[in-house]
Amino acid sequence: SRSAQQSSQPSEKGAAYFRFWELVIQRIAAEHRAWTTARQSSVKSWLIVGRLPGAGEFVISFTRDRVRHELYIDESDAARNLAMLEAIRTHLTTTKRDFAATLSFEDLPSRRAKRVADYYPVAADVRNEAEWPQYIEWMIDSGSRMRDALVGLRVPRVTVHDVTRDP
């Protein structure tokens, strides 16, 4: 039916994401092949572009009005995620102080996950195709800086010291 066809079509914004992520994936494949095995575009506002083993996933996304490159920390549990966020904060503020000052270390209290994010400095919208080259350039640069800054990070092990046990 016609309505079923229309509902399966992406929105204008979804179609823009799809075209945008195609360009991002091509650029990453050409310049940073080791970052991700992603080869398929998406109509979603985010794209996973790699993993930091034991820590989380690198994600690039459009927020309501910005572009973000982040390490999304969502491993086993909230305590481990918080320990990882703090380890990353400590690592970056001692080894890459200038870069760390530009980042947002986000506890996300209502979620199990945590986030270390770099935000594009001005408002951004995927529907503004004229700005795509600048967005993509920033995403690649931010991803390179974040990965370089995390070299040498020691992934913390979280041990539970106080467990209530039945008598």
mmCIF file with all atom_site columns, C-alpha atoms in Angstrom:
data_model
loop_
_atom_site.group_PDB
_atom_site.id
_atom_site.type_symbol
_atom_site.label_atom_id
_atom_site.label_alt_id
_atom_site.label_comp_id
_atom_site.label_asym_id
_atom_site.label_entity_id
_atom_site.label_seq_id
_atom_site.pdbx_PDB_ins_code
_atom_site.Cartn_x
_atom_site.Cartn_y
_atom_site.Cartn_z
_atom_site.occupancy
_atom_site.B_iso_or_equiv
_atom_site.pdbx_formal_charge
_atom_site.auth_seq_id
_atom_site.auth_comp_id
_atom_site.auth_asym_id
_atom_site.auth_atom_id
_atom_site.pdbx_PDB_model_num
ATOM 1   C CA . SER A 1 1   ? 0.000  0.000   0.000  1.00 0.00 ? 1   SER A CA 1
ATOM 2   C CA . ARG A 1 2   ? 1.045  3.600   -0.518 1.00 0.00 ? 2   ARG A CA 1
ATOM 3   C CA . SER A 1 3   ? 1.050  4.445   3.224  1.00 0.00 ? 3   SER A CA 1
ATOM 4   C CA . ALA A 1 4   ? 3.254  1.416   3.964  1.00 0.00 ? 4   ALA A CA 1
ATOM 5   C CA . GLN A 1 5   ? 5.703  2.597   1.280  1.00 0.00 ? 5   GLN A CA 1
ATOM 6   C CA . GLN A 1 6   ? 5.762  6.099   2.697  1.00 0.00 ? 6   GLN A CA 1
ATOM 7   C CA . SER A 1 7   ? 6.359  4.912   6.268  1.00 0.00 ? 7   SER A CA 1
ATOM 8   C CA . SER A 1 8   ? 9.332  2.775   5.186  1.00 0.00 ? 8   SER A CA 1
ATOM 9   C CA . GLN A 1 9   ? 11.004 5.792   3.588  1.00 0.00 ? 9   GLN A CA 1
ATOM 10  C CA . PRO A 1 10  ? 13.381 7.740   5.835  1.00 0.00 ? 10  PRO A CA 1
ATOM 11  C CA . SER A 1 11  ? 12.469 11.256  6.859  1.00 0.00 ? 11  SER A CA 1
ATOM 12  C CA . GLU A 1 12  ? 14.232 14.193  5.218  1.00 0.00 ? 12  GLU A CA 1
ATOM 13  C CA . LYS A 1 13  ? 16.631 14.258  8.162  1.00 0.00 ? 13  LYS A CA 1
ATOM 14  C CA . GLY A 1 14  ? 17.080 10.455  8.066  1.00 0.00 ? 14  GLY A CA 1
ATOM 15  C CA . ALA A 1 15  ? 17.926 10.638  4.364  1.00 0.00 ? 15  ALA A CA 1
ATOM 16  C CA . ALA A 1 16  ? 20.452 13.392  5.103  1.00 0.00 ? 16  ALA A CA 1
ATOM 17  C CA . TYR A 1 17  ? 22.074 11.251  7.823  1.00 0.00 ? 17  TYR A CA 1
ATOM 18  C CA . PHE A 1 18  ? 22.303 8.346   5.381  1.00 0.00 ? 18  PHE A CA 1
ATOM 19  C CA . ARG A 1 19  ? 24.092 10.452  2.740  1.00 0.00 ? 19  ARG A CA 1
ATOM 20  C CA . PHE A 1 20  ? 26.318 12.098  5.348  1.00 0.00 ? 20  PHE A CA 1
ATOM 21  C CA . TRP A 1 21  ? 27.403 8.816   7.001  1.00 0.00 ? 21  TRP A CA 1
ATOM 22  C CA . GLU A 1 22  ? 28.171 7.359   3.552  1.00 0.00 ? 22  GLU A CA 1
ATOM 23  C CA . LEU A 1 23  ? 30.731 10.140  3.060  1.00 0.00 ? 23  LEU A CA 1
ATOM 24  C CA . VAL A 1 24  ? 32.144 9.680   6.582  1.00 0.00 ? 24  VAL A CA 1
ATOM 25  C CA . ILE A 1 25  ? 32.515 5.926   6.124  1.00 0.00 ? 25  ILE A CA 1
ATOM 26  C CA . GLN A 1 26  ? 34.271 6.449   2.775  1.00 0.00 ? 26  GLN A CA 1
ATOM 27  C CA . ARG A 1 27  ? 36.679 8.928   4.345  1.00 0.00 ? 27  ARG A CA 1
ATOM 28  C CA . ILE A 1 28  ? 37.447 6.673   7.307  1.00 0.00 ? 28  ILE A CA 1
ATOM 29  C CA . ALA A 1 29  ? 37.939 3.675   4.995  1.00 0.00 ? 29  ALA A CA 1
ATOM 30  C CA . ALA A 1 30  ? 40.386 5.686   2.900  1.00 0.00 ? 30  ALA A CA 1
ATOM 31  C CA . GLU A 1 31  ? 42.368 7.302   5.728  1.00 0.00 ? 31  GLU A CA 1
ATOM 32  C CA . HIS A 1 32  ? 41.809 5.350   8.966  1.00 0.00 ? 32  HIS A CA 1
ATOM 33  C CA . ARG A 1 33  ? 40.842 1.822   7.984  1.00 0.00 ? 33  ARG A CA 1
ATOM 34  C CA . ALA A 1 34  ? 41.751 0.424   11.415 1.00 0.00 ? 34  ALA A CA 1
ATOM 35  C CA . TRP A 1 35  ? 39.167 2.614   13.154 1.00 0.00 ? 35  TRP A CA 1
ATOM 36  C CA . THR A 1 36  ? 36.107 0.654   12.113 1.00 0.00 ? 36  THR A CA 1
ATOM 37  C CA . THR A 1 37  ? 34.746 -2.115  9.979  1.00 0.00 ? 37  THR A CA 1
ATOM 38  C CA . ALA A 1 38  ? 31.535 -0.131  9.396  1.00 0.00 ? 38  ALA A CA 1
ATOM 39  C CA . ARG A 1 39  ? 30.751 -0.135  5.715  1.00 0.00 ? 39  ARG A CA 1
ATOM 40  C CA . GLN A 1 40  ? 27.007 0.496   5.798  1.00 0.00 ? 40  GLN A CA 1
ATOM 41  C CA . SER A 1 41  ? 25.389 3.863   6.258  1.00 0.00 ? 41  SER A CA 1
ATOM 42  C CA . SER A 1 42  ? 22.481 4.602   8.583  1.00 0.00 ? 42  SER A CA 1
ATOM 43  C CA . VAL A 1 43  ? 19.504 6.915   8.942  1.00 0.00 ? 43  VAL A CA 1
ATOM 44  C CA . LYS A 1 44  ? 20.316 7.303   12.652 1.00 0.00 ? 44  LYS A CA 1
ATOM 45  C CA . SER A 1 45  ? 21.930 10.390  14.164 1.00 0.00 ? 45  SER A CA 1
ATOM 46  C CA . TRP A 1 46  ? 25.018 8.426   15.283 1.00 0.00 ? 46  TRP A CA 1
ATOM 47  C CA . LEU A 1 47  ? 27.629 6.058   13.911 1.00 0.00 ? 47  LEU A CA 1
ATOM 48  C CA . ILE A 1 48  ? 29.960 3.718   15.824 1.00 0.00 ? 48  ILE A CA 1
ATOM 49  C CA . VAL A 1 49  ? 33.492 4.238   14.533 1.00 0.00 ? 49  VAL A CA 1
ATOM 50  C CA . GLY A 1 50  ? 35.556 1.857   16.631 1.00 0.00 ? 50  GLY A CA 1
ATOM 51  C CA . ARG A 1 51  ? 36.219 0.420   20.061 1.00 0.00 ? 51  ARG A CA 1
ATOM 52  C CA . LEU A 1 52  ? 38.675 1.045   22.840 1.00 0.00 ? 52  LEU A CA 1
ATOM 53  C CA . PRO A 1 53  ? 39.054 -2.496  24.222 1.00 0.00 ? 53  PRO A CA 1
ATOM 54  C CA . GLY A 1 54  ? 37.883 -2.728  27.805 1.00 0.00 ? 54  GLY A CA 1
ATOM 55  C CA . ALA A 1 55  ? 36.585 0.829   27.780 1.00 0.00 ? 55  ALA A CA 1
ATOM 56  C CA . GLY A 1 56  ? 33.856 1.462   25.221 1.00 0.00 ? 56  GLY A CA 1
ATOM 57  C CA . GLU A 1 57  ? 32.959 2.568   21.732 1.00 0.00 ? 57  GLU A CA 1
ATOM 58  C CA . PHE A 1 58  ? 33.982 5.594   19.720 1.00 0.00 ? 58  PHE A CA 1
ATOM 59  C CA . VAL A 1 59  ? 30.834 7.227   18.370 1.00 0.00 ? 59  VAL A CA 1
ATOM 60  C CA . ILE A 1 60  ? 30.262 10.253  16.190 1.00 0.00 ? 60  ILE A CA 1
ATOM 61  C CA . SER A 1 61  ? 26.851 11.831  16.328 1.00 0.00 ? 61  SER A CA 1
ATOM 62  C CA . PHE A 1 62  ? 24.624 14.800  15.852 1.00 0.00 ? 62  PHE A CA 1
ATOM 63  C CA . THR A 1 63  ? 23.011 16.014  19.058 1.00 0.00 ? 63  THR A CA 1
ATOM 64  C CA . ARG A 1 64  ? 20.063 18.417  18.966 1.00 0.00 ? 64  ARG A CA 1
ATOM 65  C CA . ASP A 1 65  ? 22.312 21.222  17.729 1.00 0.00 ? 65  ASP A CA 1
ATOM 66  C CA . ARG A 1 66  ? 25.933 20.048  17.772 1.00 0.00 ? 66  ARG A CA 1
ATOM 67  C CA . VAL A 1 67  ? 28.271 17.419  16.393 1.00 0.00 ? 67  VAL A CA 1
ATOM 68  C CA . ARG A 1 68  ? 29.984 15.183  18.932 1.00 0.00 ? 68  ARG A CA 1
ATOM 69  C CA . HIS A 1 69  ? 32.860 12.700  18.847 1.00 0.00 ? 69  HIS A CA 1
ATOM 70  C CA . GLU A 1 70  ? 32.819 10.587  21.976 1.00 0.00 ? 70  GLU A CA 1
ATOM 71  C CA . LEU A 1 71  ? 34.077 7.572   23.790 1.00 0.00 ? 71  LEU A CA 1
ATOM 72  C CA . TYR A 1 72  ? 30.838 6.020   25.041 1.00 0.00 ? 72  TYR A CA 1
ATOM 73  C CA . ILE A 1 73  ? 31.723 3.970   28.105 1.00 0.00 ? 73  ILE A CA 1
ATOM 74  C CA . ASP A 1 74  ? 29.184 1.215   28.668 1.00 0.00 ? 74  ASP A CA 1
ATOM 75  C CA . GLU A 1 75  ? 30.951 -1.959  29.615 1.00 0.00 ? 75  GLU A CA 1
ATOM 76  C CA . SER A 1 76  ? 29.726 -4.214  32.421 1.00 0.00 ? 76  SER A CA 1
ATOM 77  C CA . ASP A 1 77  ? 28.241 -2.048  35.153 1.00 0.00 ? 77  ASP A CA 1
ATOM 78  C CA . ALA A 1 78  ? 27.918 1.507   36.440 1.00 0.00 ? 78  ALA A CA 1
ATOM 79  C CA . ALA A 1 79  ? 30.799 1.236   38.932 1.00 0.00 ? 79  ALA A CA 1
ATOM 80  C CA . ARG A 1 80  ? 33.186 -0.023  36.266 1.00 0.00 ? 80  ARG A CA 1
ATOM 81  C CA . ASN A 1 81  ? 32.037 2.675   33.866 1.00 0.00 ? 81  ASN A CA 1
ATOM 82  C CA . LEU A 1 82  ? 32.559 5.395   36.473 1.00 0.00 ? 82  LEU A CA 1
ATOM 83  C CA . ALA A 1 83  ? 36.022 4.008   37.305 1.00 0.00 ? 83  ALA A CA 1
ATOM 84  C CA . MET A 1 84  ? 36.859 4.087   33.588 1.00 0.00 ? 84  MET A CA 1
ATOM 85  C CA . LEU A 1 85  ? 35.621 7.685   33.242 1.00 0.00 ? 85  LEU A CA 1
ATOM 86  C CA . GLU A 1 86  ? 37.802 8.746   36.178 1.00 0.00 ? 86  GLU A CA 1
ATOM 87  C CA . ALA A 1 87  ? 40.816 6.820   34.850 1.00 0.00 ? 87  ALA A CA 1
ATOM 88  C CA . ILE A 1 88  ? 40.442 8.543   31.487 1.00 0.00 ? 88  ILE A CA 1
ATOM 89  C CA . ARG A 1 89  ? 40.030 11.948  33.124 1.00 0.00 ? 89  ARG A CA 1
ATOM 90  C CA . THR A 1 90  ? 43.175 11.383  35.213 1.00 0.00 ? 90  THR A CA 1
ATOM 91  C CA . HIS A 1 91  ? 45.143 10.060  32.239 1.00 0.00 ? 91  HIS A CA 1
ATOM 92  C CA . LEU A 1 92  ? 44.184 12.961  29.981 1.00 0.00 ? 92  LEU A CA 1
ATOM 93  C CA . THR A 1 93  ? 44.618 15.721  32.552 1.00 0.00 ? 93  THR A CA 1
ATOM 94  C CA . THR A 1 94  ? 48.131 14.456  33.340 1.00 0.00 ? 94  THR A CA 1
ATOM 95  C CA . THR A 1 95  ? 49.286 13.584  29.806 1.00 0.00 ? 95  THR A CA 1
ATOM 96  C CA . LYS A 1 96  ? 47.266 15.827  27.470 1.00 0.00 ? 96  LYS A CA 1
ATOM 97  C CA . ARG A 1 97  ? 46.169 18.743  29.642 1.00 0.00 ? 97  ARG A CA 1
ATOM 98  C CA . ASP A 1 98  ? 45.385 21.135  26.760 1.00 0.00 ? 98  ASP A CA 1
ATOM 99  C CA . PHE A 1 99  ? 43.267 18.535  24.949 1.00 0.00 ? 99  PHE A CA 1
ATOM 100 C CA . ALA A 1 100 ? 41.568 17.418  28.182 1.00 0.00 ? 100 ALA A CA 1
ATOM 101 C CA . ALA A 1 101 ? 40.491 21.019  28.803 1.00 0.00 ? 101 ALA A CA 1
ATOM 102 C CA . THR A 1 102 ? 38.437 20.916  25.580 1.00 0.00 ? 102 THR A CA 1
ATOM 103 C CA . LEU A 1 103 ? 36.601 17.712  26.507 1.00 0.00 ? 103 LEU A CA 1
ATOM 104 C CA . SER A 1 104 ? 33.415 17.091  28.429 1.00 0.00 ? 104 SER A CA 1
ATOM 105 C CA . PHE A 1 105 ? 33.611 14.276  31.009 1.00 0.00 ? 105 PHE A CA 1
ATOM 106 C CA . GLU A 1 106 ? 29.979 13.257  31.453 1.00 0.00 ? 106 GLU A CA 1
ATOM 107 C CA . ASP A 1 107 ? 28.773 11.098  34.340 1.00 0.00 ? 107 ASP A CA 1
ATOM 108 C CA . LEU A 1 108 ? 25.233 10.722  32.874 1.00 0.00 ? 108 LEU A CA 1
ATOM 109 C CA . PRO A 1 109 ? 23.697 10.087  36.327 1.00 0.00 ? 109 PRO A CA 1
ATOM 110 C CA . SER A 1 110 ? 20.434 8.625   35.006 1.00 0.00 ? 110 SER A CA 1
ATOM 111 C CA . ARG A 1 111 ? 22.304 6.021   32.928 1.00 0.00 ? 111 ARG A CA 1
ATOM 112 C CA . ARG A 1 112 ? 24.723 3.181   33.512 1.00 0.00 ? 112 ARG A CA 1
ATOM 113 C CA . ALA A 1 113 ? 26.967 4.566   30.754 1.00 0.00 ? 113 ALA A CA 1
ATOM 114 C CA . LYS A 1 114 ? 29.442 7.458   30.927 1.00 0.00 ? 114 LYS A CA 1
ATOM 115 C CA . ARG A 1 115 ? 30.872 9.646   28.163 1.00 0.00 ? 115 ARG A CA 1
ATOM 116 C CA . VAL A 1 116 ? 34.040 11.513  27.245 1.00 0.00 ? 116 VAL A CA 1
ATOM 117 C CA . ALA A 1 117 ? 33.028 13.906  24.498 1.00 0.00 ? 117 ALA A CA 1
ATOM 118 C CA . ASP A 1 118 ? 34.506 16.462  22.178 1.00 0.00 ? 118 ASP A CA 1
ATOM 119 C CA . TYR A 1 119 ? 31.908 18.880  20.785 1.00 0.00 ? 119 TYR A CA 1
ATOM 120 C CA . TYR A 1 120 ? 32.050 20.805  17.531 1.00 0.00 ? 120 TYR A CA 1
ATOM 121 C CA . PRO A 1 121 ? 32.520 24.447  18.536 1.00 0.00 ? 121 PRO A CA 1
ATOM 122 C CA . VAL A 1 122 ? 29.408 25.852  16.842 1.00 0.00 ? 122 VAL A CA 1
ATOM 123 C CA . ALA A 1 123 ? 25.842 24.778  16.104 1.00 0.00 ? 123 ALA A CA 1
ATOM 124 C CA . ALA A 1 124 ? 25.498 22.031  13.487 1.00 0.00 ? 124 ALA A CA 1
ATOM 125 C CA . ASP A 1 125 ? 22.666 20.404  11.568 1.00 0.00 ? 125 ASP A CA 1
ATOM 126 C CA . VAL A 1 126 ? 22.957 17.455  9.181  1.00 0.00 ? 126 VAL A CA 1
ATOM 127 C CA . ARG A 1 127 ? 20.514 19.157  6.809  1.00 0.00 ? 127 ARG A CA 1
ATOM 128 C CA . ASN A 1 128 ? 23.082 21.897  6.156  1.00 0.00 ? 128 ASN A CA 1
ATOM 129 C CA . GLU A 1 129 ? 24.963 20.096  3.351  1.00 0.00 ? 129 GLU A CA 1
ATOM 130 C CA . ALA A 1 130 ? 27.192 23.084  2.662  1.00 0.00 ? 130 ALA A CA 1
ATOM 131 C CA . GLU A 1 131 ? 28.817 22.491  6.073  1.00 0.00 ? 131 GLU A CA 1
ATOM 132 C CA . TRP A 1 132 ? 29.392 18.732  5.631  1.00 0.00 ? 132 TRP A CA 1
ATOM 133 C CA . PRO A 1 133 ? 33.053 19.046  4.595  1.00 0.00 ? 133 PRO A CA 1
ATOM 134 C CA . GLN A 1 134 ? 33.810 21.025  7.785  1.00 0.00 ? 134 GLN A CA 1
ATOM 135 C CA . TYR A 1 135 ? 31.858 18.563  9.954  1.00 0.00 ? 135 TYR A CA 1
ATOM 136 C CA . ILE A 1 136 ? 33.671 15.580  8.448  1.00 0.00 ? 136 ILE A CA 1
ATOM 137 C CA . GLU A 1 137 ? 37.076 17.241  8.744  1.00 0.00 ? 137 GLU A CA 1
ATOM 138 C CA . TRP A 1 138 ? 36.384 18.038  12.409 1.00 0.00 ? 138 TRP A CA 1
ATOM 139 C CA . MET A 1 139 ? 35.129 14.490  13.128 1.00 0.00 ? 139 MET A CA 1
ATOM 140 C CA . ILE A 1 140 ? 38.268 12.928  11.644 1.00 0.00 ? 140 ILE A CA 1
ATOM 141 C CA . ASP A 1 141 ? 40.543 15.376  13.453 1.00 0.00 ? 141 ASP A CA 1
ATOM 142 C CA . SER A 1 142 ? 38.721 14.903  16.753 1.00 0.00 ? 142 SER A CA 1
ATOM 143 C CA . GLY A 1 143 ? 38.868 11.131  16.389 1.00 0.00 ? 143 GLY A CA 1
ATOM 144 C CA . SER A 1 144 ? 42.606 11.237  15.713 1.00 0.00 ? 144 SER A CA 1
ATOM 145 C CA . ARG A 1 145 ? 43.251 13.526  18.684 1.00 0.00 ? 145 ARG A CA 1
ATOM 146 C CA . MET A 1 146 ? 41.141 11.402  21.026 1.00 0.00 ? 146 MET A CA 1
ATOM 147 C CA . ARG A 1 147 ? 42.754 8.131   19.971 1.00 0.00 ? 147 ARG A CA 1
ATOM 148 C CA . ASP A 1 148 ? 46.258 9.634   20.220 1.00 0.00 ? 148 ASP A CA 1
ATOM 149 C CA . ALA A 1 149 ? 45.490 11.056  23.663 1.00 0.00 ? 149 ALA A CA 1
ATOM 150 C CA . LEU A 1 150 ? 44.338 7.679   24.982 1.00 0.00 ? 150 LEU A CA 1
ATOM 151 C CA . VAL A 1 151 ? 47.576 5.872   24.098 1.00 0.00 ? 151 VAL A CA 1
ATOM 152 C CA . GLY A 1 152 ? 49.026 4.523   27.331 1.00 0.00 ? 152 GLY A CA 1
ATOM 153 C CA . LEU A 1 153 ? 45.715 4.513   29.210 1.00 0.00 ? 153 LEU A CA 1
ATOM 154 C CA . ARG A 1 154 ? 45.639 1.837   31.876 1.00 0.00 ? 154 ARG A CA 1
ATOM 155 C CA . VAL A 1 155 ? 42.221 0.219   31.959 1.00 0.00 ? 155 VAL A CA 1
ATOM 156 C CA . PRO A 1 156 ? 41.159 -0.077  35.612 1.00 0.00 ? 156 PRO A CA 1
ATOM 157 C CA . ARG A 1 157 ? 39.896 -3.271  37.126 1.00 0.00 ? 157 ARG A CA 1
ATOM 158 C CA . VAL A 1 158 ? 37.010 -2.757  39.499 1.00 0.00 ? 158 VAL A CA 1
ATOM 159 C CA . THR A 1 159 ? 36.868 -5.022  42.521 1.00 0.00 ? 159 THR A CA 1
ATOM 160 C CA . VAL A 1 160 ? 33.882 -5.192  44.818 1.00 0.00 ? 160 VAL A CA 1
ATOM 161 C CA . HIS A 1 161 ? 35.180 -4.910  48.393 1.00 0.00 ? 161 HIS A CA 1
ATOM 162 C CA . ASP A 1 162 ? 31.969 -4.732  50.355 1.00 0.00 ? 162 ASP A CA 1
ATOM 163 C CA . VAL A 1 163 ? 29.271 -7.260  49.591 1.00 0.00 ? 163 VAL A CA 1
ATOM 164 C CA . THR A 1 164 ? 26.363 -7.885  51.918 1.00 0.00 ? 164 THR A CA 1
ATOM 165 C CA . ARG A 1 165 ? 26.081 -11.625 52.480 1.00 0.00 ? 165 ARG A CA 1
ATOM 166 C CA . ASP A 1 166 ? 23.404 -13.736 54.109 1.00 0.00 ? 166 ASP A CA 1
ATOM 167 C CA . PRO A 1 167 ? 24.531 -14.957 57.561 1.00 0.00 ? 167 PRO A CA 1
#
